[in-house]
Short mmCIF file of C-alpha atoms and ligand atoms in Angstrom, two decimals:
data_model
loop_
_atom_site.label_atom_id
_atom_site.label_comp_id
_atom_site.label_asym_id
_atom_site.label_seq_id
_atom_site.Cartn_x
_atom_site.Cartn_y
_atom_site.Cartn_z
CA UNK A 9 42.51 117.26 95.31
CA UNK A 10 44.39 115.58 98.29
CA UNK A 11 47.79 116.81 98.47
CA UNK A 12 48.89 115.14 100.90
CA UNK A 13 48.52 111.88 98.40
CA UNK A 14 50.84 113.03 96.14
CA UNK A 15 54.61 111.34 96.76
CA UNK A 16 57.22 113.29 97.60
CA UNK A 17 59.67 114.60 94.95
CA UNK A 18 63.17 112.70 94.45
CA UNK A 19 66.09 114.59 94.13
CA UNK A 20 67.73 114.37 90.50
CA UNK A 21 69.87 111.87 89.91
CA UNK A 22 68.28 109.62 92.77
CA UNK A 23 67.14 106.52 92.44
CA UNK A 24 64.36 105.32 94.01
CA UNK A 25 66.13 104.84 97.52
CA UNK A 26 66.59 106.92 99.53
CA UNK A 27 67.50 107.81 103.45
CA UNK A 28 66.57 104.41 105.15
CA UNK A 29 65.06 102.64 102.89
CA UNK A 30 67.04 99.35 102.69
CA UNK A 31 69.34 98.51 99.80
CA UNK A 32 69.88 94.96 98.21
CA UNK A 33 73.50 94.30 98.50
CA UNK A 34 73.87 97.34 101.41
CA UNK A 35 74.45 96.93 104.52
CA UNK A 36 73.58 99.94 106.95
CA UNK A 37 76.68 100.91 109.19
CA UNK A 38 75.48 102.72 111.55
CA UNK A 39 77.09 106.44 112.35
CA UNK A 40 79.20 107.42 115.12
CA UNK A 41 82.45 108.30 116.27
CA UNK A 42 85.44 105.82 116.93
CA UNK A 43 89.34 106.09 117.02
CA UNK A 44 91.00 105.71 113.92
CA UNK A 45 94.39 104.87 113.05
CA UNK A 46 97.34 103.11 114.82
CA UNK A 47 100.50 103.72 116.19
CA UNK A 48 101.53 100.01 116.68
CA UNK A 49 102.56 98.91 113.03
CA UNK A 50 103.49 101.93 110.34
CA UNK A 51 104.25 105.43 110.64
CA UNK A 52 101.55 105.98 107.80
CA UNK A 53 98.84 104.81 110.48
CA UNK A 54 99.31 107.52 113.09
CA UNK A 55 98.62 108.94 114.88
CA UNK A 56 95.38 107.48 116.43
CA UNK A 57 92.61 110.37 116.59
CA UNK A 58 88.45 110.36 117.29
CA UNK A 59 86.66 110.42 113.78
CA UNK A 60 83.87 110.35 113.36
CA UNK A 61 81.48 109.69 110.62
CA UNK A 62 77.52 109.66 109.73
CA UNK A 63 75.19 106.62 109.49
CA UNK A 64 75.78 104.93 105.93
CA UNK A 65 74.81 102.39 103.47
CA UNK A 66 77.66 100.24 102.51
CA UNK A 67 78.23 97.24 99.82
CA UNK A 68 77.94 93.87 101.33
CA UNK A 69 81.35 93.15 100.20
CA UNK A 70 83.94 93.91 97.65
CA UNK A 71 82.29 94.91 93.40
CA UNK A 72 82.28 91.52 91.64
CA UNK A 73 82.96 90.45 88.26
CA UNK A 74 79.23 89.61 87.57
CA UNK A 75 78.08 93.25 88.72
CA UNK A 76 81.06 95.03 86.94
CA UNK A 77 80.38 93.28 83.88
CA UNK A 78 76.37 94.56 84.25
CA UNK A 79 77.76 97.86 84.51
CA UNK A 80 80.24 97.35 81.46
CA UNK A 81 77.10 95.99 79.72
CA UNK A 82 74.93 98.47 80.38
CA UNK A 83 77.20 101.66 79.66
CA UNK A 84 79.76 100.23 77.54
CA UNK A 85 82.58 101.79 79.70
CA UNK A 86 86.36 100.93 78.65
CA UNK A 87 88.79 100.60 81.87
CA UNK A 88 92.16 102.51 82.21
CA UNK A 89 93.69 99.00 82.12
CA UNK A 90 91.98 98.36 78.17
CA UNK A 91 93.62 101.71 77.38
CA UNK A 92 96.76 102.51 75.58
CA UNK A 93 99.19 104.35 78.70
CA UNK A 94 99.23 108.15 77.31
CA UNK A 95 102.98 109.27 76.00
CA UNK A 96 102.32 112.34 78.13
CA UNK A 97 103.08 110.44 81.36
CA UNK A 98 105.45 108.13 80.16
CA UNK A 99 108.02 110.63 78.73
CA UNK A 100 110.64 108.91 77.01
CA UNK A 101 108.97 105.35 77.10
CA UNK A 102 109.05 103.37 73.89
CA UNK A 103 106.26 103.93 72.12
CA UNK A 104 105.45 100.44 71.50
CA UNK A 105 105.65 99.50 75.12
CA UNK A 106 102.69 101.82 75.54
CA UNK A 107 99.71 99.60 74.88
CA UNK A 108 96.90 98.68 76.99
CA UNK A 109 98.07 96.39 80.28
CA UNK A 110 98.46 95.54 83.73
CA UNK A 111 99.96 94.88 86.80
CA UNK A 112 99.42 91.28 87.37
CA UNK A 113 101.46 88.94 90.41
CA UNK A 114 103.69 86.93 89.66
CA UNK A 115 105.35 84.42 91.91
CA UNK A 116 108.69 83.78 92.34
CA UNK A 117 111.06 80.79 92.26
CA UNK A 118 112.27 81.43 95.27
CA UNK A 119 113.24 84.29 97.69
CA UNK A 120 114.29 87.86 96.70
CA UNK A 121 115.23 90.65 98.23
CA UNK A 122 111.95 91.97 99.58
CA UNK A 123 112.77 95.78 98.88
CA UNK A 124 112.13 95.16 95.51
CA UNK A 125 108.82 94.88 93.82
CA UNK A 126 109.25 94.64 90.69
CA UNK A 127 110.69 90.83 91.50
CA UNK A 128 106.95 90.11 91.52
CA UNK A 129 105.08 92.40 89.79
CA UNK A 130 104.52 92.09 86.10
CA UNK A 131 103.44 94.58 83.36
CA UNK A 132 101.23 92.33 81.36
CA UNK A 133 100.04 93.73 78.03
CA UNK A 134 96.45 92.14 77.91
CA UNK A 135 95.87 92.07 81.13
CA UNK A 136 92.60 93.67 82.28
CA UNK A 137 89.48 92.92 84.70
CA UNK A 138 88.43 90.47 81.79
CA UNK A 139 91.51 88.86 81.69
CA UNK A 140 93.08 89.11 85.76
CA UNK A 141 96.02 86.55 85.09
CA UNK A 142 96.69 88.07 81.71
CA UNK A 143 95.54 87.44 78.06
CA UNK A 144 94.99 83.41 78.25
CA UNK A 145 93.02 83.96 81.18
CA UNK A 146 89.34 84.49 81.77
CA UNK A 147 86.59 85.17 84.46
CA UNK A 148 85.25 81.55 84.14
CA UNK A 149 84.60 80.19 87.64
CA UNK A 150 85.50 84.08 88.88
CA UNK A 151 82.18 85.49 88.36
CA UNK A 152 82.12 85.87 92.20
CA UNK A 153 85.53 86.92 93.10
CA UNK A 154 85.54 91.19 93.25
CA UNK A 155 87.01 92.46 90.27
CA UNK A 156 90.44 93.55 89.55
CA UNK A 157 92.78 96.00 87.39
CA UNK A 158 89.89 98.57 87.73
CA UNK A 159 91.55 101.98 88.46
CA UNK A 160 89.82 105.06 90.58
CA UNK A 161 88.20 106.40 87.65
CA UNK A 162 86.66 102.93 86.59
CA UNK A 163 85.59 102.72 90.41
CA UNK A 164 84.02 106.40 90.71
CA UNK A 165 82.18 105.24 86.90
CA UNK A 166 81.06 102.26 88.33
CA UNK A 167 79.49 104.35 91.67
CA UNK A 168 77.90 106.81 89.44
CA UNK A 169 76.02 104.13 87.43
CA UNK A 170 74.80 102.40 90.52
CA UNK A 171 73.94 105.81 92.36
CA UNK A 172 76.52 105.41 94.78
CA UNK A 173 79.74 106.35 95.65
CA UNK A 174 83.15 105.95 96.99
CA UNK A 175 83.97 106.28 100.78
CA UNK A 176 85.70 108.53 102.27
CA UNK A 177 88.65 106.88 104.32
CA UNK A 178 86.83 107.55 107.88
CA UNK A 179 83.68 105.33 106.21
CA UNK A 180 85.84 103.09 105.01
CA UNK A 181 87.88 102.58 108.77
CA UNK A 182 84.85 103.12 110.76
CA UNK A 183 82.72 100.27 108.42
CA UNK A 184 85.67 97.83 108.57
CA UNK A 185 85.91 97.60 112.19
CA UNK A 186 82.47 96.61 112.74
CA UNK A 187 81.97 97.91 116.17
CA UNK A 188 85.57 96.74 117.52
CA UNK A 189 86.51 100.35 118.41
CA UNK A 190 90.33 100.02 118.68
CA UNK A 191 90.54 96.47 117.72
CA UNK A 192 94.41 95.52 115.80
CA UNK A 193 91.49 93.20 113.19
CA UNK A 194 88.50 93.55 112.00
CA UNK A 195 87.67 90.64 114.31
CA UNK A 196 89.52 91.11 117.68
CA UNK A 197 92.80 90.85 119.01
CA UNK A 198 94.45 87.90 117.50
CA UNK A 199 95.04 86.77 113.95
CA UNK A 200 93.56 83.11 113.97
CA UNK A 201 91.26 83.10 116.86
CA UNK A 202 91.16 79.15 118.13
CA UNK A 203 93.04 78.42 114.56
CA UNK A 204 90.37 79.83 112.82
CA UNK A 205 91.07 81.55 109.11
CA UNK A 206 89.28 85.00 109.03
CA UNK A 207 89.97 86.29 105.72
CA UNK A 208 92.39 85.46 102.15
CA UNK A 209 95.48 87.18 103.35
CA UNK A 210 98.98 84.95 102.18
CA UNK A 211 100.33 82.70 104.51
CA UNK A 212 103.59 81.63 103.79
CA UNK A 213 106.84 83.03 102.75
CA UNK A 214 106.12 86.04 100.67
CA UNK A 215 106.39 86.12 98.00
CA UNK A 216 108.07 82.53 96.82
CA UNK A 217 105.63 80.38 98.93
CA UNK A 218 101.99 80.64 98.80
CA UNK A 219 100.71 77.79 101.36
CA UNK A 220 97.08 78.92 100.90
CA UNK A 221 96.11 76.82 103.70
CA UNK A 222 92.08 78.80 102.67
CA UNK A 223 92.66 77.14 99.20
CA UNK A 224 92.66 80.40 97.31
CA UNK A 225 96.10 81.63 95.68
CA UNK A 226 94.65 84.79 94.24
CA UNK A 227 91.54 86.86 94.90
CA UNK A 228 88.53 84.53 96.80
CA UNK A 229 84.68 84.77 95.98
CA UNK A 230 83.51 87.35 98.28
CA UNK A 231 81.44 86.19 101.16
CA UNK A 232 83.81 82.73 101.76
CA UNK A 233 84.99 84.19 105.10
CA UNK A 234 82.92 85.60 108.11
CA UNK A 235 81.55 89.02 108.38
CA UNK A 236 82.11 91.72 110.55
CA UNK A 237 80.29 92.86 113.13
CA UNK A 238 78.42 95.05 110.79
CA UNK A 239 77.37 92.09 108.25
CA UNK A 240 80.20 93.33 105.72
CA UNK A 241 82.35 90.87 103.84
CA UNK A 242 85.80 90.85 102.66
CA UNK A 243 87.14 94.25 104.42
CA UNK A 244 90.20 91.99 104.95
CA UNK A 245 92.10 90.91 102.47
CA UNK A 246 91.33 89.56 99.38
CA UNK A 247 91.82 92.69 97.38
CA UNK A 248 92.63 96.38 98.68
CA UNK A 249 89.72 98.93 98.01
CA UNK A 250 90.13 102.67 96.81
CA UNK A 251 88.53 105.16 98.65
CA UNK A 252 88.13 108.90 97.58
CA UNK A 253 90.44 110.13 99.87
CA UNK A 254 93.65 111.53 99.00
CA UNK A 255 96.76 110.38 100.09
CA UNK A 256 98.51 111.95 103.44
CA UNK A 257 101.66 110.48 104.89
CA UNK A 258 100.34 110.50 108.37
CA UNK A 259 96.77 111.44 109.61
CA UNK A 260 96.30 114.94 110.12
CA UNK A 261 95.96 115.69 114.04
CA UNK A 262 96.15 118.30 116.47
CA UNK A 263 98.39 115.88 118.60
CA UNK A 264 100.33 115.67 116.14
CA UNK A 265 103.43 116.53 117.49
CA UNK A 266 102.71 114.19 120.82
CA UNK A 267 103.57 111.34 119.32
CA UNK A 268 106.50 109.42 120.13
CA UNK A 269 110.05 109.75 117.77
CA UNK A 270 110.42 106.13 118.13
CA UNK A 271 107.52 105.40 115.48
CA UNK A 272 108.32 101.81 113.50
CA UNK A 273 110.19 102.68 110.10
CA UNK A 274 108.64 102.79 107.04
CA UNK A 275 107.27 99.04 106.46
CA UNK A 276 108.19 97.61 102.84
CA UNK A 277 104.82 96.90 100.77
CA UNK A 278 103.45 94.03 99.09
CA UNK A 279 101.37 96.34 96.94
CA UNK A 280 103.80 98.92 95.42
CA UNK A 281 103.31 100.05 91.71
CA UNK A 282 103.47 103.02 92.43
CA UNK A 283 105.55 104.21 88.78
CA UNK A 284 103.29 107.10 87.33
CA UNK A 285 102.63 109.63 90.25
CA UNK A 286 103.96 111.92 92.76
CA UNK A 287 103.90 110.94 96.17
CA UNK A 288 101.09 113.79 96.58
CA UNK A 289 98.50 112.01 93.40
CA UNK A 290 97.83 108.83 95.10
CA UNK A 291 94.81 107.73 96.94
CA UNK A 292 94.13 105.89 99.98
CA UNK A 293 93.43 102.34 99.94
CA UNK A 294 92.47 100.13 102.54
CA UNK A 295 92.01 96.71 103.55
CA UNK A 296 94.97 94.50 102.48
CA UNK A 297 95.11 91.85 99.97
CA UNK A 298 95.44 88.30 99.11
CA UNK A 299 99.21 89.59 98.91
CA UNK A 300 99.78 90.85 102.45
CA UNK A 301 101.77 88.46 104.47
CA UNK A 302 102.57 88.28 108.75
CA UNK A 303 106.27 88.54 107.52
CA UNK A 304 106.24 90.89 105.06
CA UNK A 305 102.93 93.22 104.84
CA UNK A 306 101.28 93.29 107.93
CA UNK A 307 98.28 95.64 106.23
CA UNK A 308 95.29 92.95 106.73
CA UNK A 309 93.73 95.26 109.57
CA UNK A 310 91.49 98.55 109.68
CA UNK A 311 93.97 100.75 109.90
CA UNK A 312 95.90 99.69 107.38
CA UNK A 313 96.42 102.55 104.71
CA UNK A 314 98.21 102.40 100.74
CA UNK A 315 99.08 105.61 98.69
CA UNK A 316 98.00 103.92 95.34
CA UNK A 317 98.45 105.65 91.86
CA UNK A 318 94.92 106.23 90.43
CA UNK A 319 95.77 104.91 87.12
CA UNK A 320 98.09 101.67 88.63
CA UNK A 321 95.41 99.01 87.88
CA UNK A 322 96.76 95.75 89.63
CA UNK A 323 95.65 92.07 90.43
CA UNK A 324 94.77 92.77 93.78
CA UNK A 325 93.07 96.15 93.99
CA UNK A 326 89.11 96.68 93.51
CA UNK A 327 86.46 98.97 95.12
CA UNK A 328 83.38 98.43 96.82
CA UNK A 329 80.29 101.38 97.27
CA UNK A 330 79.01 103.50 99.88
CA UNK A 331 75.30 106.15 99.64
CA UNK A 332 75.02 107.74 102.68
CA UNK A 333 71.81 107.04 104.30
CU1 CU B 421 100.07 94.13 101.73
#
Protein backbone atom coordinates (compact mmCIF):
# COMPACT_ATOMS: atom_id res chain seq x y z
CA UNK A 1 0.00 0.00 0.00
CA UNK A 2 1.24 3.61 -0.83
CA UNK A 3 0.92 5.73 2.09
CA UNK A 4 1.93 8.47 0.92
CA UNK A 5 -1.50 8.40 -1.36
CA UNK A 6 -3.61 8.55 1.34
CA UNK A 7 -4.93 12.44 2.08
CA UNK A 8 -4.14 13.98 4.97
CA UNK A 9 -6.55 13.98 7.96
CA UNK A 10 -8.84 17.21 8.60
CA UNK A 11 -9.16 18.44 11.86
CA UNK A 12 -12.82 18.01 13.36
CA UNK A 13 -15.05 20.43 12.76
CA UNK A 14 -13.13 21.60 9.49
CA UNK A 15 -14.41 21.93 6.44
CA UNK A 16 -12.78 21.11 3.57
CA UNK A 17 -10.53 24.37 3.51
CA UNK A 18 -8.05 24.79 5.02
CA UNK A 19 -4.59 27.00 5.46
CA UNK A 20 -4.36 28.60 1.91
CA UNK A 21 -6.60 27.13 0.08
CA UNK A 22 -8.79 29.97 -1.32
CA UNK A 23 -12.29 30.67 -0.06
CA UNK A 24 -15.35 31.85 -2.22
CA UNK A 25 -16.46 35.02 -0.69
CA UNK A 26 -12.77 35.39 1.33
CA UNK A 27 -10.48 37.52 0.73
CA UNK A 28 -6.85 36.74 2.10
CA UNK A 29 -5.44 39.75 4.23
CA UNK A 30 -2.29 39.21 4.48
CA UNK A 31 -0.47 39.19 8.19
CA UNK A 32 1.68 41.71 9.63
CA UNK A 33 2.08 44.35 11.99
CA UNK A 34 0.69 48.01 11.64
CA UNK A 35 -0.28 50.89 14.11
CA UNK A 36 -3.57 50.80 15.40
CA UNK A 37 -5.68 53.31 16.88
CA UNK A 38 -5.82 57.18 16.86
CA UNK A 39 -5.32 59.96 18.90
CA UNK A 40 -6.82 62.61 16.48
CA UNK A 41 -10.71 62.08 16.95
CA UNK A 42 -11.97 60.17 20.40
CA UNK A 43 -10.41 59.37 23.54
CA UNK A 44 -11.78 55.70 22.98
CA UNK A 45 -9.21 55.46 19.95
CA UNK A 46 -5.96 55.90 21.83
CA UNK A 47 -3.61 55.63 22.19
CA UNK A 48 -1.96 54.57 18.84
CA UNK A 49 0.25 51.29 19.48
CA UNK A 50 2.08 48.49 16.90
CA UNK A 51 -0.35 45.39 16.61
CA UNK A 52 0.08 43.11 15.01
CA UNK A 53 -1.82 40.25 13.65
CA UNK A 54 -1.42 36.84 11.50
CA UNK A 55 -2.26 36.28 7.80
CA UNK A 56 -6.20 35.73 7.53
CA UNK A 57 -9.10 34.90 5.45
CA UNK A 58 -11.70 37.53 5.60
CA UNK A 59 -15.46 37.97 4.11
CA UNK A 60 -15.56 39.94 0.99
CA UNK A 61 -17.85 42.29 2.63
CA UNK A 62 -20.45 42.68 5.25
CA UNK A 63 -23.14 38.93 5.92
CA UNK A 64 -26.10 39.54 3.60
CA UNK A 65 -29.64 38.88 3.83
CA UNK A 66 -29.49 36.08 1.13
CA UNK A 67 -26.59 34.19 3.10
CA UNK A 68 -28.22 34.80 6.59
CA UNK A 69 -31.37 33.56 5.43
CA UNK A 70 -29.31 30.14 4.03
CA UNK A 71 -28.07 29.89 7.39
CA UNK A 72 -31.62 30.50 9.04
CA UNK A 73 -32.77 27.87 6.49
CA UNK A 74 -30.48 25.46 7.05
CA UNK A 75 -30.38 25.44 11.03
CA UNK A 76 -33.56 26.97 11.82
CA UNK A 77 -31.88 29.48 14.26
CA UNK A 78 -34.27 32.21 15.99
CA UNK A 79 -32.39 35.76 16.49
CA UNK A 80 -32.27 37.65 19.89
CA UNK A 81 -34.33 40.28 18.04
CA UNK A 82 -37.46 37.35 17.33
CA UNK A 83 -37.16 36.75 21.08
CA UNK A 84 -39.27 37.90 23.91
CA UNK A 85 -36.53 40.46 26.14
CA UNK A 86 -36.08 38.15 29.44
CA UNK A 87 -37.81 39.87 32.77
CA UNK A 88 -34.48 39.07 34.38
CA UNK A 89 -32.78 42.04 32.67
CA UNK A 90 -35.51 44.26 32.47
CA UNK A 91 -36.40 44.42 36.23
CA UNK A 92 -39.38 46.32 36.74
CA UNK A 93 -40.37 46.65 32.94
CA UNK A 94 -43.98 46.00 32.07
CA UNK A 95 -44.41 42.79 31.25
CA UNK A 96 -46.22 43.40 28.15
CA UNK A 97 -43.60 45.72 26.80
CA UNK A 98 -41.36 42.68 26.82
CA UNK A 99 -42.00 41.06 23.47
CA UNK A 100 -39.78 40.36 20.68
CA UNK A 101 -38.33 43.85 18.90
CA UNK A 102 -35.88 46.19 17.77
CA UNK A 103 -34.00 49.11 17.51
CA UNK A 104 -34.92 50.54 14.24
CA UNK A 105 -33.95 54.59 12.97
CA UNK A 106 -36.13 56.79 12.84
CA UNK A 107 -35.80 60.24 11.38
CA UNK A 108 -36.70 63.25 12.73
CA UNK A 109 -38.78 66.31 11.77
CA UNK A 110 -36.29 68.41 12.38
CA UNK A 111 -33.27 69.07 14.71
CA UNK A 112 -32.88 67.83 18.34
CA UNK A 113 -30.64 68.07 20.78
CA UNK A 114 -27.95 65.67 19.63
CA UNK A 115 -27.13 64.30 23.26
CA UNK A 116 -30.07 62.44 23.07
CA UNK A 117 -30.65 59.24 21.26
CA UNK A 118 -33.55 58.14 21.94
CA UNK A 119 -34.94 61.29 19.62
CA UNK A 120 -34.13 58.77 16.87
CA UNK A 121 -34.05 55.52 17.94
CA UNK A 122 -37.16 53.44 18.11
CA UNK A 123 -38.09 50.20 19.98
CA UNK A 124 -40.11 48.53 17.32
CA UNK A 125 -41.98 45.40 18.41
CA UNK A 126 -41.71 43.32 15.08
CA UNK A 127 -38.82 44.48 14.05
CA UNK A 128 -36.19 41.86 13.18
CA UNK A 129 -33.53 41.00 10.28
CA UNK A 130 -36.76 39.86 8.32
CA UNK A 131 -38.46 42.85 8.86
CA UNK A 132 -35.35 45.90 9.17
CA UNK A 133 -37.91 48.92 8.99
CA UNK A 134 -40.32 47.12 11.25
CA UNK A 135 -43.35 44.75 10.82
CA UNK A 136 -44.78 46.18 7.29
CA UNK A 137 -41.47 45.87 5.99
CA UNK A 138 -39.64 43.15 4.14
CA UNK A 139 -36.25 42.08 2.53
CA UNK A 140 -37.70 42.48 -1.03
CA UNK A 141 -35.12 44.28 -3.18
CA UNK A 142 -32.64 43.87 0.16
CA UNK A 143 -31.49 40.50 -0.55
CA UNK A 144 -28.04 42.15 -1.06
CA UNK A 145 -27.82 44.71 1.57
CA UNK A 146 -25.84 42.94 4.91
CA UNK A 147 -28.26 42.05 7.37
CA UNK A 148 -29.41 43.82 10.37
CA UNK A 149 -30.88 43.47 14.10
CA UNK A 150 -28.62 40.33 14.37
CA UNK A 151 -27.01 40.46 17.87
CA UNK A 152 -23.36 38.83 18.87
CA UNK A 153 -24.78 35.60 19.57
CA UNK A 154 -26.74 35.43 16.15
CA UNK A 155 -23.27 36.57 14.60
CA UNK A 156 -20.95 33.92 16.52
CA UNK A 157 -24.14 31.18 15.31
CA UNK A 158 -23.89 32.32 12.02
CA UNK A 159 -19.67 31.85 12.08
CA UNK A 160 -20.03 28.49 13.54
CA UNK A 161 -22.35 27.26 10.73
CA UNK A 162 -20.11 28.60 8.04
CA UNK A 163 -16.81 27.35 9.86
CA UNK A 164 -15.69 30.66 10.56
CA UNK A 165 -15.49 33.10 13.00
CA UNK A 166 -15.54 36.51 14.40
CA UNK A 167 -12.41 38.84 14.38
CA UNK A 168 -10.68 39.89 16.86
CA UNK A 169 -10.53 43.84 16.87
CA UNK A 170 -6.67 43.91 15.63
CA UNK A 171 -8.13 41.67 12.38
CA UNK A 172 -10.76 43.70 12.11
CA UNK A 173 -8.39 47.30 12.14
CA UNK A 174 -5.57 45.74 10.41
CA UNK A 175 -8.15 44.22 7.39
CA UNK A 176 -9.96 47.60 7.16
CA UNK A 177 -7.06 49.65 6.39
CA UNK A 178 -6.00 47.74 3.50
CA UNK A 179 -2.38 48.45 3.55
CA UNK A 180 -2.80 52.35 4.45
CA UNK A 181 -0.75 51.92 7.66
CA UNK A 182 -1.80 55.09 9.57
CA UNK A 183 -4.22 56.33 7.09
CA UNK A 184 -7.41 58.74 8.98
CA UNK A 185 -9.78 56.27 5.96
CA UNK A 186 -9.75 53.27 4.74
CA UNK A 187 -8.81 55.03 1.51
CA UNK A 188 -6.28 57.87 2.28
CA UNK A 189 -6.23 61.12 3.72
CA UNK A 190 -9.29 62.92 2.65
CA UNK A 191 -12.98 62.13 2.82
CA UNK A 192 -14.11 62.61 -0.93
CA UNK A 193 -10.98 62.28 -2.86
CA UNK A 194 -11.59 64.55 -6.29
CA UNK A 195 -15.51 64.55 -5.05
CA UNK A 196 -15.58 61.07 -5.15
CA UNK A 197 -18.19 59.04 -2.64
CA UNK A 198 -16.22 56.14 -0.95
CA UNK A 199 -18.68 54.49 1.14
CA UNK A 200 -22.80 54.95 2.60
CA UNK A 201 -21.95 57.12 5.52
CA UNK A 202 -24.95 60.18 6.04
CA UNK A 203 -24.34 63.31 4.58
CA UNK A 204 -26.39 65.89 5.77
CA UNK A 205 -27.62 67.25 8.98
CA UNK A 206 -27.87 64.37 11.35
CA UNK A 207 -30.19 63.24 12.10
CA UNK A 208 -33.25 65.51 10.49
CA UNK A 209 -31.67 65.62 6.95
CA UNK A 210 -30.59 62.69 5.06
CA UNK A 211 -29.27 64.21 1.56
CA UNK A 212 -28.09 60.75 0.43
CA UNK A 213 -26.34 62.29 -2.35
CA UNK A 214 -25.16 57.87 -2.93
CA UNK A 215 -29.00 57.34 -3.21
CA UNK A 216 -29.19 55.00 -0.26
CA UNK A 217 -31.07 56.28 3.04
CA UNK A 218 -30.49 53.10 4.98
CA UNK A 219 -28.10 50.17 4.66
CA UNK A 220 -26.61 49.83 0.70
CA UNK A 221 -26.06 46.42 -1.20
CA UNK A 222 -22.63 45.52 -0.30
CA UNK A 223 -20.08 45.86 -2.99
CA UNK A 224 -21.78 49.45 -4.46
CA UNK A 225 -18.65 51.34 -3.30
CA UNK A 226 -14.87 50.62 -3.99
CA UNK A 227 -12.74 48.22 -2.15
CA UNK A 228 -9.89 48.53 -0.13
CA UNK A 229 -6.66 47.91 -0.81
CA UNK A 230 -7.14 44.40 0.30
CA UNK A 231 -10.28 43.65 -2.14
CA UNK A 232 -12.73 44.03 1.00
CA UNK A 233 -16.03 45.81 0.68
CA UNK A 234 -18.07 47.86 2.92
CA UNK A 235 -15.49 48.25 6.02
CA UNK A 236 -16.93 51.81 5.91
CA UNK A 237 -20.07 52.51 6.67
CA UNK A 238 -23.06 51.02 5.77
CA UNK A 239 -23.54 49.05 8.92
CA UNK A 240 -21.07 48.69 12.04
CA UNK A 241 -19.67 45.05 12.49
CA UNK A 242 -19.18 43.14 15.92
CA UNK A 243 -16.06 41.73 16.59
CA UNK A 244 -15.23 39.29 19.51
CA UNK A 245 -13.43 41.61 21.36
CA UNK A 246 -14.52 43.01 24.51
CA UNK A 247 -15.01 46.40 25.20
CA UNK A 248 -12.00 48.67 26.78
CA UNK A 249 -12.34 52.41 27.17
CA UNK A 250 -8.97 53.09 25.72
CA UNK A 251 -6.45 50.58 24.13
CA UNK A 252 -4.36 48.95 26.52
CA UNK A 253 -0.60 50.27 26.13
CA UNK A 254 2.54 50.46 27.80
CA UNK A 255 2.64 54.24 26.77
CA UNK A 256 -0.12 54.61 28.23
CA UNK A 257 0.49 57.24 30.45
CA UNK A 258 2.52 59.33 27.51
CA UNK A 259 -0.26 60.50 26.07
CA UNK A 260 -1.28 63.95 26.10
CA UNK A 261 -4.19 65.34 28.90
CA UNK A 262 -5.56 67.38 26.19
CA UNK A 263 -7.28 64.21 24.45
CA UNK A 264 -10.76 65.41 22.49
CA UNK A 265 -13.83 64.79 24.94
CA UNK A 266 -15.92 62.09 24.74
CA UNK A 267 -17.63 62.40 21.11
CA UNK A 268 -21.61 61.95 21.24
CA UNK A 269 -22.68 58.70 19.13
CA UNK A 270 -24.95 58.10 16.41
CA UNK A 271 -25.15 54.47 17.45
CA UNK A 272 -26.05 54.45 21.20
CA UNK A 273 -28.56 51.78 22.54
CA UNK A 274 -26.71 50.96 24.84
CA UNK A 275 -29.91 50.24 27.72
CA UNK A 276 -29.22 46.56 28.97
CA UNK A 277 -25.44 46.38 29.99
CA UNK A 278 -22.70 47.61 32.07
CA UNK A 279 -20.22 49.66 30.58
CA UNK A 280 -17.80 46.48 31.11
CA UNK A 281 -20.50 43.75 28.84
CA UNK A 282 -20.24 45.45 25.60
CA UNK A 283 -18.26 44.54 22.60
CA UNK A 284 -16.28 46.31 20.15
CA UNK A 285 -17.65 47.30 16.95
CA UNK A 286 -16.11 48.81 14.13
CA UNK A 287 -16.60 50.44 10.96
CA UNK A 288 -19.35 53.12 11.17
CA UNK A 289 -22.68 53.17 9.66
CA UNK A 290 -25.06 54.55 7.23
CA UNK A 291 -25.78 56.73 10.47
CA UNK A 292 -22.39 58.34 11.09
CA UNK A 293 -22.30 61.88 9.97
CA UNK A 294 -18.97 64.64 9.43
CA UNK A 295 -21.00 66.73 12.04
CA UNK A 296 -22.06 64.48 14.36
CA UNK A 297 -20.26 60.86 14.32
CA UNK A 298 -17.11 61.08 12.79
CA UNK A 299 -16.65 56.96 13.24
CA UNK A 300 -16.50 56.11 9.28
CA UNK A 301 -12.62 55.31 9.62
CA UNK A 302 -10.44 52.23 10.89
CA UNK A 303 -10.03 53.26 14.02
CA UNK A 304 -13.20 53.96 14.82
CA UNK A 305 -14.38 51.80 17.90
CA UNK A 306 -18.35 51.29 19.62
CA UNK A 307 -18.96 49.55 23.07
CA UNK A 308 -22.22 47.85 21.78
CA UNK A 309 -24.56 45.73 24.10
CA UNK A 310 -24.48 42.11 22.79
CA UNK A 311 -28.12 41.72 22.90
CA UNK A 312 -28.93 45.62 21.41
CA UNK A 313 -29.93 44.39 17.90
CA UNK A 314 -30.27 47.69 15.76
CA UNK A 315 -30.86 48.83 12.06
CA UNK A 316 -27.44 49.49 11.42
CA UNK A 317 -25.29 46.84 13.06
CA UNK A 318 -24.29 43.37 11.27
CA UNK A 319 -21.14 41.15 11.20
CA UNK A 320 -19.02 39.88 8.64
CA UNK A 321 -16.44 36.48 9.08
CA UNK A 322 -12.92 35.85 9.49
CA UNK A 323 -10.87 31.78 9.46
CA UNK A 324 -7.51 32.35 9.94
CA UNK A 325 -5.49 31.02 7.20
CU1 LIG B 1 -21.66 56.78 13.99
Amino acid sequence: MNVSRLRPLRTPGQGPYSGDMPRKGMTLVPGGSFRMGSTAFYPEEGPVFTAEVQSLWVDDHPVTNAAFRRFVASTGHVTIAESAPDPRDFPGADPALLVPGSQVFTPTAGPVPLNDWTRWWCWVPGASWRHPDGPGSTLHGRDLHPVVHVGLEDALAYAAWAGKRLPTEEEWEHAARGGLDGATYAWGEEFMPRGRIMANTWHGRFPCQNLAPHGFTRTSPVRKFRANGYGLYDVTGNVWEWTAARWTDRHPAADRGSQPDDQPAAGASCCAPRATVSEHDRFVIKGGSHLCAPSYCHRYRPAARQGHGPRDTTSHVGFRCVRSA
